Coordinates of C-alpha atoms in Angstrom, one line a residue:
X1 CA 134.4 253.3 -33.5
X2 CA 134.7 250.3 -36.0
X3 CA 135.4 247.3 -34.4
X4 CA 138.9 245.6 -35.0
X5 CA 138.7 242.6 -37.5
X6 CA 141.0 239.7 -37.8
X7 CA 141.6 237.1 -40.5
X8 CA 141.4 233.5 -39.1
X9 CA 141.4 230.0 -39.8
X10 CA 138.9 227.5 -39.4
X11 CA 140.7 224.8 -36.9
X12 CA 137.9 222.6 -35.9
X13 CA 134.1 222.8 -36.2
X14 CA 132.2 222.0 -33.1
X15 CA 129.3 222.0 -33.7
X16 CA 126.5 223.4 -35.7
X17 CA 126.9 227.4 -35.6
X18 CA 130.3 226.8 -33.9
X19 CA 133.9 226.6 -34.5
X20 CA 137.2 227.0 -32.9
X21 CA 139.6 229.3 -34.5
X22 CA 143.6 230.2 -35.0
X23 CA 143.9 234.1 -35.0
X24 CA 146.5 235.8 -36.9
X25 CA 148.6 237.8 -35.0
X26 CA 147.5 241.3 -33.8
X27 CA 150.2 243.3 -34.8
X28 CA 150.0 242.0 -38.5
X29 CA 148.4 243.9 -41.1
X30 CA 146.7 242.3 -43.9
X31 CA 144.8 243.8 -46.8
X32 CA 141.9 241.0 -46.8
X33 CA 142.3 240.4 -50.0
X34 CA 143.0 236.3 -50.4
X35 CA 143.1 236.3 -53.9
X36 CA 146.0 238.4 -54.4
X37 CA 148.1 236.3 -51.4
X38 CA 150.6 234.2 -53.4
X39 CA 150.1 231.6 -51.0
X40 CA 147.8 229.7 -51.0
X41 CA 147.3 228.9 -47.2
X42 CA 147.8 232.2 -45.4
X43 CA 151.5 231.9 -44.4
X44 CA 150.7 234.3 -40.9
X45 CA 148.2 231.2 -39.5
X46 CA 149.0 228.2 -38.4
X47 CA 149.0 226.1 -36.0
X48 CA 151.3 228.2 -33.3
X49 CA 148.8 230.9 -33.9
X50 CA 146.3 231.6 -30.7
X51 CA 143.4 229.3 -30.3
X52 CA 139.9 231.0 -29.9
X53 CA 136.0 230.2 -30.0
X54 CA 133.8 232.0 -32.7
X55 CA 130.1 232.0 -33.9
X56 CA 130.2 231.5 -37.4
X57 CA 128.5 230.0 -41.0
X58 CA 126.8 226.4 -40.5
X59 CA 128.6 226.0 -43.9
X60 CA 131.9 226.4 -43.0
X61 CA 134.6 223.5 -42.5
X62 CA 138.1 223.2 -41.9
X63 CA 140.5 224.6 -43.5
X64 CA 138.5 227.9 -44.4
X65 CA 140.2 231.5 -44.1
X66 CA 137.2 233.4 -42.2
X67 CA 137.4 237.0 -41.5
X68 CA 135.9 237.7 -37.2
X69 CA 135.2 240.6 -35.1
X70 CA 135.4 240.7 -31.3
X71 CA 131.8 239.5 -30.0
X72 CA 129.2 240.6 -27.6
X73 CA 128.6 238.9 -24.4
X74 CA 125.7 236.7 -24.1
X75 CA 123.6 236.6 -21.0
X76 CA 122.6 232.8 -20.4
X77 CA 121.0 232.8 -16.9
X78 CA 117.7 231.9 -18.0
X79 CA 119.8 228.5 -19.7
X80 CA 120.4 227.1 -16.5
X81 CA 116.8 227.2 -15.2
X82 CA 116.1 223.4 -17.1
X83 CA 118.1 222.3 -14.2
X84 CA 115.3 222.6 -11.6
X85 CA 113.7 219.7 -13.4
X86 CA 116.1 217.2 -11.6
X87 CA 114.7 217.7 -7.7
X88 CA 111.4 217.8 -9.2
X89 CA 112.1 214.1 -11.1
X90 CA 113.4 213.1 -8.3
X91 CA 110.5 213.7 -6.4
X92 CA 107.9 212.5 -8.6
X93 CA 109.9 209.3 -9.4
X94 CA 109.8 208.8 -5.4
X95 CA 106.2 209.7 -5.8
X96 CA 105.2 207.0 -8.4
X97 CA 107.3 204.7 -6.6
X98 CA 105.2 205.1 -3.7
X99 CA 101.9 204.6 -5.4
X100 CA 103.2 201.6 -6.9
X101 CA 103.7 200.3 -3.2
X102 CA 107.4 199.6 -3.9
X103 CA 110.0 199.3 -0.8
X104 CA 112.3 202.1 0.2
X105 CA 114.8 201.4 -2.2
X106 CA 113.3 200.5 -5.0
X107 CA 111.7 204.0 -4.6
X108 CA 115.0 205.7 -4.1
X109 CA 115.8 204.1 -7.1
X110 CA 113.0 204.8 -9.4
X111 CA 113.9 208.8 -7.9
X112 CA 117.6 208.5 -8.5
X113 CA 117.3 207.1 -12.2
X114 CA 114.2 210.0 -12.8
X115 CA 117.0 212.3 -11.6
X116 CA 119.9 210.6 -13.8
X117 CA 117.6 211.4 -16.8
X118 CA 116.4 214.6 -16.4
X119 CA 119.9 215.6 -15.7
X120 CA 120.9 214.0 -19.1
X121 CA 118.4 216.1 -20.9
X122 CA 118.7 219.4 -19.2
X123 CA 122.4 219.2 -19.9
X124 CA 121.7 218.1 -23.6
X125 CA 119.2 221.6 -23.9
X126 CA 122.2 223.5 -22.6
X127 CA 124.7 222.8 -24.9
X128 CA 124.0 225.7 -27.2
X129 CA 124.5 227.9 -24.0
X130 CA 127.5 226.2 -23.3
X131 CA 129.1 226.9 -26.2
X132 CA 127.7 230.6 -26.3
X133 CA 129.9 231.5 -22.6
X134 CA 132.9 230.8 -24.4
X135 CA 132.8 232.3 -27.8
X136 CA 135.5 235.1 -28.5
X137 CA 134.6 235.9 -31.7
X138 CA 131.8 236.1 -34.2
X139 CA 132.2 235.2 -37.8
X140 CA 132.3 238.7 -40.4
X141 CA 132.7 236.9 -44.0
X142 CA 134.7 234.2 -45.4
X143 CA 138.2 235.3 -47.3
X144 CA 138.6 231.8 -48.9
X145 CA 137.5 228.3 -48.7
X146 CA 139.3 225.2 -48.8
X147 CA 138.1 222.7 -52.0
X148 CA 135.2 221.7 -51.7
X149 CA 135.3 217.9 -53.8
X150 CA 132.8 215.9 -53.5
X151 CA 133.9 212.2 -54.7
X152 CA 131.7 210.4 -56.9
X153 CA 130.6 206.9 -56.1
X154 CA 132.4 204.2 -58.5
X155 CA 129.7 202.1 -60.7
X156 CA 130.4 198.3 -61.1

């Protein structure tokens, strides 16, 4: 069985790879064809439209009419396993705060800020499997794409 394809429009990018989306309605038929549309924004999405996540293009951008499928689940268990770095920081910054011969809590602090950073960068790995929980969608083809003008820089 084919799987159900939906024209939609490009509302925001996120991030590389990413985008959010406004679906057309469900019950709307279209023919896919954009260049045939006397519109030239699709008249059946706008901003009222259902808001969705959705893998697509790295060259999209906003504006673009995108055509999406339903997507598969992705299984990000393994992702969360940069976490166990933060105990272990924490334990060698206690650790080399020790061997330095520092008090208590200068220790605990050298620990805490180990912790603080490993945290930051675990969380920074992640993002990619962030984004991947909530996607929706998955980007088919693009239907049409908003100008693309690049301005020229003015000579004095």
């Amino acid at each position: 069985m084919a799987k159900k394809q939906r024209p939609a429009k490009i509302h925001k990018v996120m991030t590389k790879g990413y985008a959010e989306i406004l679906l057309a309605p469900a019950d709307w038929e279209c023919d896919l064809n954009c260049a045939v549309c006397p519109e030239n924004p699709c008249p059946h999405v706008h901003k009222n439209c259902d808001r969705a996540m959705a893998e697509c293009y790295d060259d999209v951008r906003r504006g673009d009419l995108v055509l999406v499928e339903p997507a598969k689940g992705y299984d990000t268990k393994y992702a969360r396993s940069a976490y166990i770095m933060v105990p272990i920081a924490f334990v060698l910054g206690c650790a080399f705060g020790r061997s330095m011969h520092y008090d208590l809590a200068n220790t605990l602090v050298m620990g805490g800020l180990m912790a603080v950073l490993s945290f930051l960068l675990a969380w920074l790995m992640n993002k990619q499997a962030r984004m991947r929980r909530v996607i929706d969608w998955r980007m088919v083809d693009v239907l049409r794409e908003t100008d693309r003008v690049i301005q020229k820089k003015k000579k004095k």
